[in-house]
Amino acid sequence: MKNKRIWAQSFLVFVTAAMVVTACSSKQTTTSTTAPVATTSVAATTAPAAATAAATASATVPEVKDITLVGVRDAQISSQQIIADKLGYFKETGLNVTSQLIESGPDIGPMVAGGSAPLSIQTNFMDIILKSSNVPVKIVTPLAQIAGTQAVVGSKKLELKSSKDLEGKTIGIPNGADVKIAIDNMGKELGVDVSKIKYVNIAPSDAVVALQKGDIDALACWEPFITKAIQGGGKFLFSGTKSELPDKKGDVKWMSVHTTMQVSDDFIKKNPNTIKAVLAGLKKATDYINKNRDEAIKILAPELHLSVEELTQIMSRNVYSMEVDDTYVNGSNGAAVGEYLKAVGNIKIIPKPDTYHDLSLLKAVDSTLVKVEFK
């Protein structure tokens, strides 16, 4: 995953400047979609069912049909976005969506703050950072649990009799990488003093090479570098959701990070039906990915510049779901994420989850998806 928080401290400065520029910009021209009120006729009074149907239809028509959805050329971030675009699911909901896929996930934050990405897909971590800087934006749905792609891979020479053997070892990890949350929680559960691990600041692509050479004992980063490291002879040790450590094998809860769709407050206020149409298209794409994984991978691989084999491994580590459940809520609260972001200097205040969520439109699309409410 490319959306690392290395950029966050300088981003806070950018956010302030961007908000000033946005506040001083000219007002956006909008076109009213409200039809004139018709005079009462005999036909209208004798056909209440038809009138009700017409009113219902007009109430769900998208306010704007031509929109841009900013995402990332990344299996963790924009898989549903790409599928909905390629299979025409957005068009089925009455939208003409331009899918703008950028190469660097962190670049979306400044775009949202500056007003050039009113609809975007990134992670809930980004939204916490945005809200802590008073950027008016709301998460309208989760899209995937991607903590399984935040992982630690050992070199082929690394031998561990227990997880405590990681103490004293060297792990290559980018400064500020979210995967450190998984390392810290692994240490707490298994009694590993993570302060005794030697951390080396290194970019993921360089870490893969260093791991193959034996210059580091392990790397900690995100996909697609996890899969590339394993293909190069590395051994999967653990992620935010899985562990292959000698003394802990199977499912774990060492990290939770979700892909989310976020929308500016202004766009939500003016275009609720448009957002519901986007959500409906993404819901259909989510179902397609889960029910037709092989076909979805064939569609996604060329768009993501990955081989089918690589993408198969990467997507197997993600859980594609728009459900707001305990896992999502617990992974989005201040205690789980905010304290970490504050400790590493990415935020100064921890915003409350209900201040950067608006799940009302997701409920309108499918009420069964919202299983847990933020308190």
GROMACS .gro file of C-alpha atoms in nm:
model
  375
    1MET     CA    1   0.000   0.000   0.000
    2LYS     CA    2   0.136   0.336  -0.106
    3ASN     CA    3  -0.048   0.556   0.139
    4LYS     CA    4   0.222   0.598   0.402
    5ARG     CA    5   0.222   0.875   0.654
    6ILE     CA    6   0.575   0.996   0.591
    7TRP     CA    7   0.419   1.302   0.429
    8ALA     CA    8   0.192   1.390   0.721
    9GLN     CA    9   0.387   1.660   0.906
   10SER     CA   10   0.446   1.873   0.597
   11PHE     CA   11   0.095   1.790   0.486
   12LEU     CA   12  -0.048   1.963   0.795
   13VAL     CA   13   0.111   2.287   0.677
   14PHE     CA   14  -0.025   2.234   0.327
   15VAL     CA   15  -0.375   2.173   0.462
   16THR     CA   16  -0.385   2.510   0.632
   17ALA     CA   17  -0.271   2.692   0.319
   18ALA     CA   18  -0.508   2.494   0.097
   19MET     CA   19  -0.806   2.576   0.313
   20VAL     CA   20  -0.727   2.947   0.291
   21VAL     CA   21  -0.698   2.928  -0.087
   22THR     CA   22  -1.022   2.733  -0.112
   23ALA     CA   23  -1.205   2.982   0.109
   24CYS     CA   24  -1.094   3.267  -0.118
   25SER     CA   25  -1.185   3.096  -0.445
   26SER     CA   26  -1.489   3.192  -0.652
   27LYS     CA   27  -1.826   3.031  -0.586
   28GLN     CA   28  -1.911   2.721  -0.788
   29THR     CA   29  -2.197   2.752  -1.032
   30THR     CA   30  -2.465   2.486  -0.986
   31THR     CA   31  -2.752   2.387  -1.208
   32SER     CA   32  -3.086   2.327  -1.046
   33THR     CA   33  -3.244   1.990  -1.119
   34THR     CA   34  -3.571   2.077  -0.947
   35ALA     CA   35  -3.864   2.083  -1.189
   36PRO     CA   36  -4.135   2.355  -1.162
   37VAL     CA   37  -4.432   2.260  -0.948
   38ALA     CA   38  -4.711   2.140  -1.175
   39THR     CA   39  -5.068   2.262  -1.134
   40THR     CA   40  -5.319   2.011  -1.000
   41SER     CA   41  -5.513   1.826  -1.271
   42VAL     CA   42  -5.792   1.571  -1.281
   43ALA     CA   43  -5.546   1.310  -1.407
   44ALA     CA   44  -5.313   1.372  -1.111
   45THR     CA   45  -5.593   1.332  -0.859
   46THR     CA   46  -5.713   1.009  -1.018
   47ALA     CA   47  -5.367   0.856  -1.045
   48PRO     CA   48  -5.203   0.889  -0.699
   49ALA     CA   49  -4.989   0.578  -0.755
   50ALA     CA   50  -4.834   0.724  -1.071
   51ALA     CA   51  -4.771   1.057  -0.899
   52THR     CA   52  -4.603   0.883  -0.606
   53ALA     CA   53  -4.384   0.680  -0.840
   54ALA     CA   54  -4.281   0.992  -1.028
   55ALA     CA   55  -4.195   1.175  -0.706
   56THR     CA   56  -3.990   0.879  -0.583
   57ALA     CA   57  -3.801   0.862  -0.912
   58SER     CA   58  -3.716   1.233  -0.910
   59ALA     CA   59  -3.601   1.206  -0.549
   60THR     CA   60  -3.336   0.951  -0.646
   61VAL     CA   61  -3.206   1.110  -0.967
   62PRO     CA   62  -2.837   1.210  -0.929
   63GLU     CA   63  -2.800   1.585  -0.888
   64VAL     CA   64  -2.487   1.577  -1.105
   65LYS     CA   65  -2.405   1.294  -1.343
   66ASP     CA   66  -2.054   1.384  -1.458
   67ILE     CA   67  -1.812   1.336  -1.169
   68THR     CA   68  -1.448   1.248  -1.107
   69LEU     CA   69  -1.358   0.984  -0.850
   70VAL     CA   70  -0.994   1.004  -0.743
   71GLY     CA   71  -0.828   0.680  -0.641
   72VAL     CA   72  -0.491   0.504  -0.648
   73ARG     CA   73  -0.347   0.251  -0.891
   74ASP     CA   74  -0.338   0.002  -0.609
   75ALA     CA   75  -0.527  -0.323  -0.540
   76GLN     CA   76  -0.587  -0.219  -0.182
   77ILE     CA   77  -0.739   0.118  -0.270
   78SER     CA   78  -0.923   0.114  -0.602
   79SER     CA   79  -1.016  -0.242  -0.696
   80GLN     CA   80  -1.391  -0.177  -0.663
   81GLN     CA   81  -1.357   0.158  -0.838
   82ILE     CA   82  -1.190  -0.001  -1.140
   83ILE     CA   83  -1.438  -0.289  -1.161
   84ALA     CA   84  -1.738  -0.055  -1.136
   85ASP     CA   85  -1.589   0.156  -1.414
   86LYS     CA   86  -1.489  -0.129  -1.646
   87LEU     CA   87  -1.812  -0.329  -1.606
   88GLY     CA   88  -2.040  -0.027  -1.641
   89TYR     CA   89  -2.183  -0.035  -1.289
   90PHE     CA   90  -2.154   0.341  -1.251
   91LYS     CA   91  -2.335   0.396  -1.581
   92GLU     CA   92  -2.614   0.167  -1.461
   93THR     CA   93  -2.677   0.408  -1.173
   94GLY     CA   94  -2.700   0.704  -1.411
   95LEU     CA   95  -2.346   0.839  -1.371
   96ASN     CA   96  -2.061   0.930  -1.602
   97VAL     CA   97  -1.764   0.868  -1.375
   98THR     CA   98  -1.408   0.961  -1.464
   99SER     CA   99  -1.182   0.735  -1.262
  100GLN     CA  100  -0.865   0.929  -1.191
  101LEU     CA  101  -0.603   0.685  -1.065
  102ILE     CA  102  -0.290   0.847  -0.926
  103GLU     CA  103   0.034   0.663  -0.855
  104SER     CA  104   0.104   0.794  -0.504
  105GLY     CA  105  -0.170   0.755  -0.243
  106PRO     CA  106  -0.040   1.030  -0.010
  107ASP     CA  107  -0.100   1.285  -0.288
  108ILE     CA  108  -0.476   1.247  -0.238
  109GLY     CA  109  -0.464   1.416   0.103
  110PRO     CA  110  -0.351   1.755  -0.032
  111MET     CA  111  -0.599   1.721  -0.321
  112VAL     CA  112  -0.887   1.673  -0.075
  113ALA     CA  113  -0.769   1.962   0.142
  114GLY     CA  114  -0.731   2.189  -0.163
  115GLY     CA  115  -1.077   2.107  -0.298
  116SER     CA  116  -0.970   1.930  -0.620
  117ALA     CA  117  -1.089   1.586  -0.503
  118PRO     CA  118  -1.438   1.618  -0.353
  119LEU     CA  119  -1.488   1.244  -0.405
  120SER     CA  120  -1.192   1.017  -0.336
  121ILE     CA  121  -1.082   0.675  -0.218
  122GLN     CA  122  -0.794   0.628   0.025
  123THR     CA  123  -0.783   0.507   0.388
  124ASN     CA  124  -0.943   0.592   0.720
  125PHE     CA  125  -0.597   0.691   0.847
  126MET     CA  126  -0.592   0.975   0.594
  127ASP     CA  127  -0.932   1.094   0.711
  128ILE     CA  128  -0.818   1.108   1.072
  129ILE     CA  129  -0.527   1.328   0.964
  130LEU     CA  130  -0.754   1.547   0.750
  131LYS     CA  131  -1.013   1.591   1.024
  132SER     CA  132  -0.746   1.672   1.282
  133SER     CA  133  -0.662   1.969   1.056
  134ASN     CA  134  -1.031   2.069   1.029
  135VAL     CA  135  -1.067   1.971   0.665
  136PRO     CA  136  -1.445   1.937   0.604
  137VAL     CA  137  -1.467   1.580   0.476
  138LYS     CA  138  -1.661   1.266   0.573
  139ILE     CA  139  -1.614   0.894   0.519
  140VAL     CA  140  -1.931   0.763   0.354
  141THR     CA  141  -1.834   0.394   0.339
  142PRO     CA  142  -1.554   0.150   0.408
  143LEU     CA  143  -1.446  -0.059   0.108
  144ALA     CA  144  -1.186  -0.311   0.230
  145GLN     CA  145  -0.993  -0.428   0.533
  146ILE     CA  146  -0.634  -0.408   0.409
  147ALA     CA  147  -0.431  -0.475   0.724
  148GLY     CA  148  -0.336  -0.813   0.576
  149THR     CA  149  -0.118  -0.631   0.324
  150GLN     CA  150   0.076  -0.455   0.602
  151ALA     CA  151   0.333  -0.722   0.682
  152VAL     CA  152   0.679  -0.832   0.791
  153VAL     CA  153   0.881  -1.068   0.571
  154GLY     CA  154   1.200  -1.237   0.690
  155SER     CA  155   1.506  -1.318   0.480
  156LYS     CA  156   1.559  -1.675   0.367
  157LYS     CA  157   1.845  -1.702   0.619
  158LEU     CA  158   1.638  -1.584   0.916
  159GLU     CA  159   1.575  -1.858   1.170
  160LEU     CA  160   1.326  -1.799   1.452
  161LYS     CA  161   1.261  -2.044   1.734
  162SER     CA  162   1.019  -1.796   1.888
  163SER     CA  163   0.902  -1.444   1.819
  164LYS     CA  164   1.142  -1.314   2.087
  165ASP     CA  165   1.425  -1.400   1.850
  166LEU     CA  166   1.326  -1.086   1.660
  167GLU     CA  167   1.492  -0.886   1.937
  168GLY     CA  168   1.829  -0.768   1.813
  169LYS     CA  169   1.738  -0.830   1.449
  170THR     CA  170   1.738  -0.559   1.182
  171ILE     CA  171   1.411  -0.467   1.009
  172GLY     CA  172   1.402  -0.235   0.710
  173ILE     CA  173   1.096  -0.011   0.736
  174PRO     CA  174   1.009   0.337   0.603
  175ASN     CA  175   0.988   0.603   0.873
  176GLY     CA  176   0.627   0.654   0.980
  177ALA     CA  177   0.499   0.338   0.811
  178ASP     CA  178   0.164   0.221   0.949
  179VAL     CA  179   0.285  -0.140   0.968
  180LYS     CA  180   0.469  -0.039   1.286
  181ILE     CA  181   0.131  -0.067   1.459
  182ALA     CA  182   0.126  -0.440   1.378
  183ILE     CA  183   0.483  -0.482   1.505
  184ASP     CA  184   0.402  -0.304   1.832
  185ASN     CA  185   0.086  -0.507   1.892
  186MET     CA  186   0.267  -0.831   1.808
  187GLY     CA  187   0.524  -0.740   2.073
  188LYS     CA  188   0.257  -0.668   2.334
  189GLU     CA  189   0.079  -0.998   2.277
  190LEU     CA  190   0.386  -1.222   2.248
  191GLY     CA  191   0.612  -1.052   2.498
  192VAL     CA  192   0.864  -0.921   2.245
  193ASP     CA  193   1.055  -0.605   2.343
  194VAL     CA  194   1.022  -0.425   2.010
  195SER     CA  195   1.252  -0.148   2.130
  196LYS     CA  196   1.535  -0.401   2.097
  197ILE     CA  197   1.467  -0.444   1.725
  198LYS     CA  198   1.700  -0.241   1.503
  199TYR     CA  199   1.495  -0.035   1.259
  200VAL     CA  200   1.651   0.093   0.936
  201ASN     CA  201   1.473   0.362   0.734
  202ILE     CA  202   1.453   0.227   0.380
  203ALA     CA  203   1.209   0.249   0.089
  204PRO     CA  204   1.013  -0.071   0.017
  205SER     CA  205   1.169  -0.133  -0.326
  206ASP     CA  206   1.519  -0.097  -0.178
  207ALA     CA  207   1.422  -0.315   0.116
  208VAL     CA  208   1.330  -0.602  -0.118
  209VAL     CA  209   1.680  -0.590  -0.268
  210ALA     CA  210   1.845  -0.557   0.074
  211LEU     CA  211   1.649  -0.858   0.198
  212GLN     CA  212   1.766  -1.071  -0.094
  213LYS     CA  213   2.127  -0.967  -0.031
  214GLY     CA  214   2.100  -1.042   0.339
  215ASP     CA  215   2.172  -0.683   0.442
  216ILE     CA  216   1.863  -0.683   0.665
  217ASP     CA  217   1.697  -0.965   0.856
  218ALA     CA  218   1.344  -0.864   0.761
  219LEU     CA  219   1.143  -0.592   0.592
  220ALA     CA  220   0.820  -0.431   0.702
  221CYS     CA  221   0.606  -0.261   0.438
  222TRP     CA  222   0.302  -0.314   0.217
  223GLU     CA  223   0.191  -0.467  -0.111
  224PRO     CA  224   0.302  -0.525  -0.380
  225PHE     CA  225   0.644  -0.535  -0.209
  226ILE     CA  226   0.539  -0.808   0.034
  227THR     CA  227   0.461  -1.044  -0.253
  228LYS     CA  228   0.778  -0.944  -0.440
  229ALA     CA  229   0.986  -1.013  -0.129
  230ILE     CA  230   0.830  -1.358  -0.092
  231GLN     CA  231   0.884  -1.431  -0.461
  232GLY     CA  232   1.251  -1.343  -0.405
  233GLY     CA  233   1.288  -1.610  -0.138
  234GLY     CA  234   1.165  -1.423   0.170
  235LYS     CA  235   0.947  -1.582   0.437
  236PHE     CA  236   0.616  -1.433   0.545
  237LEU     CA  237   0.630  -1.375   0.922
  238PHE     CA  238   0.316  -1.180   1.011
  239SER     CA  239   0.077  -0.907   0.904
  240GLY     CA  240  -0.195  -0.711   1.074
  241THR     CA  241  -0.433  -1.006   1.039
  242LYS     CA  242  -0.222  -1.324   0.996
  243SER     CA  243   0.080  -1.476   1.170
  244GLU     CA  244   0.325  -1.751   1.078
  245LEU     CA  245   0.553  -1.693   1.376
  246PRO     CA  246   0.665  -2.012   1.557
  247ASP     CA  247   0.465  -1.933   1.871
  248LYS     CA  248   0.163  -1.778   1.701
  249LYS     CA  249   0.004  -1.914   1.386
  250GLY     CA  250  -0.328  -1.816   1.234
  251ASP     CA  251  -0.557  -1.516   1.257
  252VAL     CA  252  -0.451  -1.217   1.468
  253LYS     CA  253  -0.583  -0.867   1.537
  254TRP     CA  254  -0.259  -0.671   1.542
  255MET     CA  255  -0.376  -0.397   1.309
  256SER     CA  256  -0.685  -0.263   1.138
  257VAL     CA  257  -0.675  -0.022   0.846
  258HIS     CA  258  -0.952   0.021   0.591
  259THR     CA  259  -0.987   0.163   0.247
  260THR     CA  260  -1.264   0.422   0.255
  261MET     CA  261  -1.451   0.654   0.025
  262GLN     CA  262  -1.458   1.010   0.150
  263VAL     CA  263  -1.659   1.308   0.025
  264SER     CA  264  -1.635   1.677   0.106
  265ASP     CA  265  -1.905   1.814   0.334
  266ASP     CA  266  -2.017   2.059   0.065
  267PHE     CA  267  -2.061   1.784  -0.195
  268ILE     CA  268  -2.259   1.568   0.050
  269LYS     CA  269  -2.495   1.857   0.122
  270LYS     CA  270  -2.558   1.941  -0.244
  271ASN     CA  271  -2.547   1.596  -0.409
  272PRO     CA  272  -2.671   1.314  -0.181
  273ASN     CA  273  -2.835   1.122  -0.466
  274THR     CA  274  -2.513   1.131  -0.667
  275ILE     CA  275  -2.323   0.981  -0.377
  276LYS     CA  276  -2.585   0.709  -0.334
  277ALA     CA  277  -2.545   0.623  -0.702
  278VAL     CA  278  -2.167   0.593  -0.657
  279LEU     CA  279  -2.217   0.372  -0.351
  280ALA     CA  280  -2.460   0.149  -0.541
  281GLY     CA  281  -2.203   0.102  -0.817
  282LEU     CA  282  -1.927   0.023  -0.567
  283LYS     CA  283  -2.154  -0.224  -0.385
  284LYS     CA  284  -2.215  -0.414  -0.707
  285ALA     CA  285  -1.841  -0.414  -0.778
  286THR     CA  286  -1.766  -0.544  -0.428
  287ASP     CA  287  -2.006  -0.833  -0.480
  288TYR     CA  288  -1.848  -0.908  -0.817
  289ILE     CA  289  -1.497  -0.923  -0.670
  290ASN     CA  290  -1.607  -1.160  -0.395
  291LYS     CA  291  -1.812  -1.387  -0.621
  292ASN     CA  292  -1.593  -1.378  -0.934
  293ARG     CA  293  -1.239  -1.336  -0.800
  294ASP     CA  294  -1.057  -1.495  -1.096
  295GLU     CA  295  -1.244  -1.285  -1.351
  296ALA     CA  296  -1.196  -0.971  -1.141
  297ILE     CA  297  -0.821  -1.031  -1.123
  298LYS     CA  298  -0.800  -1.062  -1.501
  299ILE     CA  299  -0.973  -0.725  -1.536
  300LEU     CA  300  -0.764  -0.557  -1.267
  301ALA     CA  301  -0.416  -0.692  -1.344
  302PRO     CA  302  -0.342  -0.480  -1.652
  303GLU     CA  303  -0.491  -0.171  -1.488
  304LEU     CA  304  -0.272  -0.217  -1.181
  305HIS     CA  305   0.039  -0.309  -1.383
  306LEU     CA  306   0.072  -0.644  -1.206
  307SER     CA  307   0.080  -1.004  -1.322
  308VAL     CA  308  -0.220  -1.225  -1.255
  309GLU     CA  309  -0.006  -1.434  -1.019
  310GLU     CA  310   0.107  -1.131  -0.818
  311LEU     CA  311  -0.241  -0.983  -0.796
  312THR     CA  312  -0.389  -1.317  -0.688
  313GLN     CA  313  -0.154  -1.322  -0.389
  314ILE     CA  314  -0.210  -0.956  -0.306
  315MET     CA  315  -0.590  -0.968  -0.320
  316SER     CA  316  -0.597  -1.281  -0.106
  317ARG     CA  317  -0.464  -1.068   0.181
  318ASN     CA  318  -0.750  -0.815   0.154
  319VAL     CA  319  -1.111  -0.844   0.270
  320TYR     CA  320  -1.336  -0.652   0.031
  321SER     CA  321  -1.645  -0.543   0.221
  322MET     CA  322  -1.856  -0.229   0.268
  323GLU     CA  323  -1.989  -0.348   0.604
  324VAL     CA  324  -1.954  -0.119   0.903
  325ASP     CA  325  -1.887  -0.380   1.170
  326ASP     CA  326  -1.690  -0.409   1.494
  327THR     CA  327  -1.363  -0.454   1.306
  328TYR     CA  328  -1.413  -0.130   1.116
  329VAL     CA  329  -1.539   0.071   1.413
  330ASN     CA  330  -1.260  -0.050   1.643
  331GLY     CA  331  -1.005   0.025   1.373
  332SER     CA  332  -1.134   0.377   1.328
  333ASN     CA  333  -1.154   0.494   1.687
  334GLY     CA  334  -0.909   0.730   1.849
  335ALA     CA  335  -0.763   0.476   2.090
  336ALA     CA  336  -0.667   0.230   1.818
  337VAL     CA  337  -0.530   0.465   1.554
  338GLY     CA  338  -0.531   0.822   1.680
  339GLU     CA  339  -0.287   0.762   1.965
  340TYR     CA  340  -0.036   0.610   1.724
  341LEU     CA  341  -0.070   0.894   1.473
  342LYS     CA  342  -0.032   1.146   1.755
  343ALA     CA  343   0.270   0.966   1.900
  344VAL     CA  344   0.459   0.977   1.569
  345GLY     CA  345   0.368   1.342   1.515
  346ASN     CA  346   0.121   1.298   1.231
  347ILE     CA  347  -0.162   1.471   1.420
  348LYS     CA  348  -0.188   1.706   1.718
  349ILE     CA  349  -0.544   1.627   1.823
  350ILE     CA  350  -0.745   1.306   1.796
  351PRO     CA  351  -1.082   1.369   1.630
  352LYS     CA  352  -1.388   1.170   1.733
  353PRO     CA  353  -1.495   0.914   1.468
  354ASP     CA  354  -1.848   1.054   1.441
  355THR     CA  355  -1.700   1.388   1.326
  356TYR     CA  356  -1.548   1.235   1.012
  357HIS     CA  357  -1.817   0.979   0.926
  358ASP     CA  358  -2.155   1.015   0.757
  359LEU     CA  359  -2.304   0.670   0.700
  360SER     CA  360  -2.659   0.787   0.632
  361LEU     CA  361  -2.627   0.751   0.255
  362LEU     CA  362  -2.480   0.401   0.286
  363LYS     CA  363  -2.780   0.311   0.500
  364ALA     CA  364  -3.010   0.444   0.230
  365VAL     CA  365  -2.842   0.222  -0.030
  366ASP     CA  366  -2.837  -0.091   0.190
  367SER     CA  367  -2.930  -0.061   0.557
  368THR     CA  368  -2.790  -0.409   0.631
  369LEU     CA  369  -2.435  -0.285   0.571
  370VAL     CA  370  -2.432  -0.064   0.881
  371LYS     CA  371  -2.417  -0.319   1.163
  372VAL     CA  372  -2.253  -0.101   1.429
  373GLU     CA  373  -2.293   0.268   1.506
  374PHE     CA  374  -2.020   0.503   1.626
  375LYS     CA  375  -2.079   0.619   1.983
   0.00000   0.00000   0.00000
